[in-house]
Amino acid sequence: MALNCNFMRPLTRDESAVFLLYLPTVYHFLLRLFALTKQLRPSKS
């Protein structure tokens, strides 16, 4: 399938730039999610 071939090939410069721009957003989202679960945990028990 073309999608599998697409997945295996190395990223072009534009795609890696987009990936690097997107990475901090994912990082902050995960941090916020972790902080939220950390906050909610004591109130549950």
mmCIF file of C-alpha atoms in Angstrom, residues 10-29:
data_model
loop_
_atom_site.group_PDB
_atom_site.id
_atom_site.type_symbol
_atom_site.label_atom_id
_atom_site.label_comp_id
_atom_site.label_asym_id
_atom_site.label_seq_id
_atom_site.Cartn_x
_atom_site.Cartn_y
_atom_site.Cartn_z
ATOM 1 C CA PRO A 10 12.651 9.516 5.406
ATOM 2 C CA LEU A 11 11.054 12.876 6.117
ATOM 3 C CA THR A 12 11.614 15.778 3.765
ATOM 4 C CA ARG A 13 12.937 19.059 5.135
ATOM 5 C CA ASP A 14 9.480 20.672 5.236
ATOM 6 C CA GLU A 15 7.932 17.754 7.084
ATOM 7 C CA SER A 16 10.661 17.639 9.706
ATOM 8 C CA ALA A 17 10.272 21.398 10.211
ATOM 9 C CA VAL A 18 6.531 20.951 10.790
ATOM 10 C CA PHE A 19 7.265 18.070 13.158
ATOM 11 C CA LEU A 20 9.714 20.174 15.168
ATOM 12 C CA LEU A 21 7.211 23.023 15.364
ATOM 13 C CA TYR A 22 4.504 20.638 16.540
ATOM 14 C CA LEU A 23 6.672 18.894 19.154
ATOM 15 C CA PRO A 24 6.578 21.636 21.861
ATOM 16 C CA THR A 25 2.777 21.738 21.594
ATOM 17 C CA VAL A 26 2.564 18.010 22.267
ATOM 18 C CA TYR A 27 5.076 18.353 25.107
ATOM 19 C CA HIS A 28 3.112 21.133 26.826
ATOM 20 C CA PHE A 29 -0.138 19.236 26.326
#
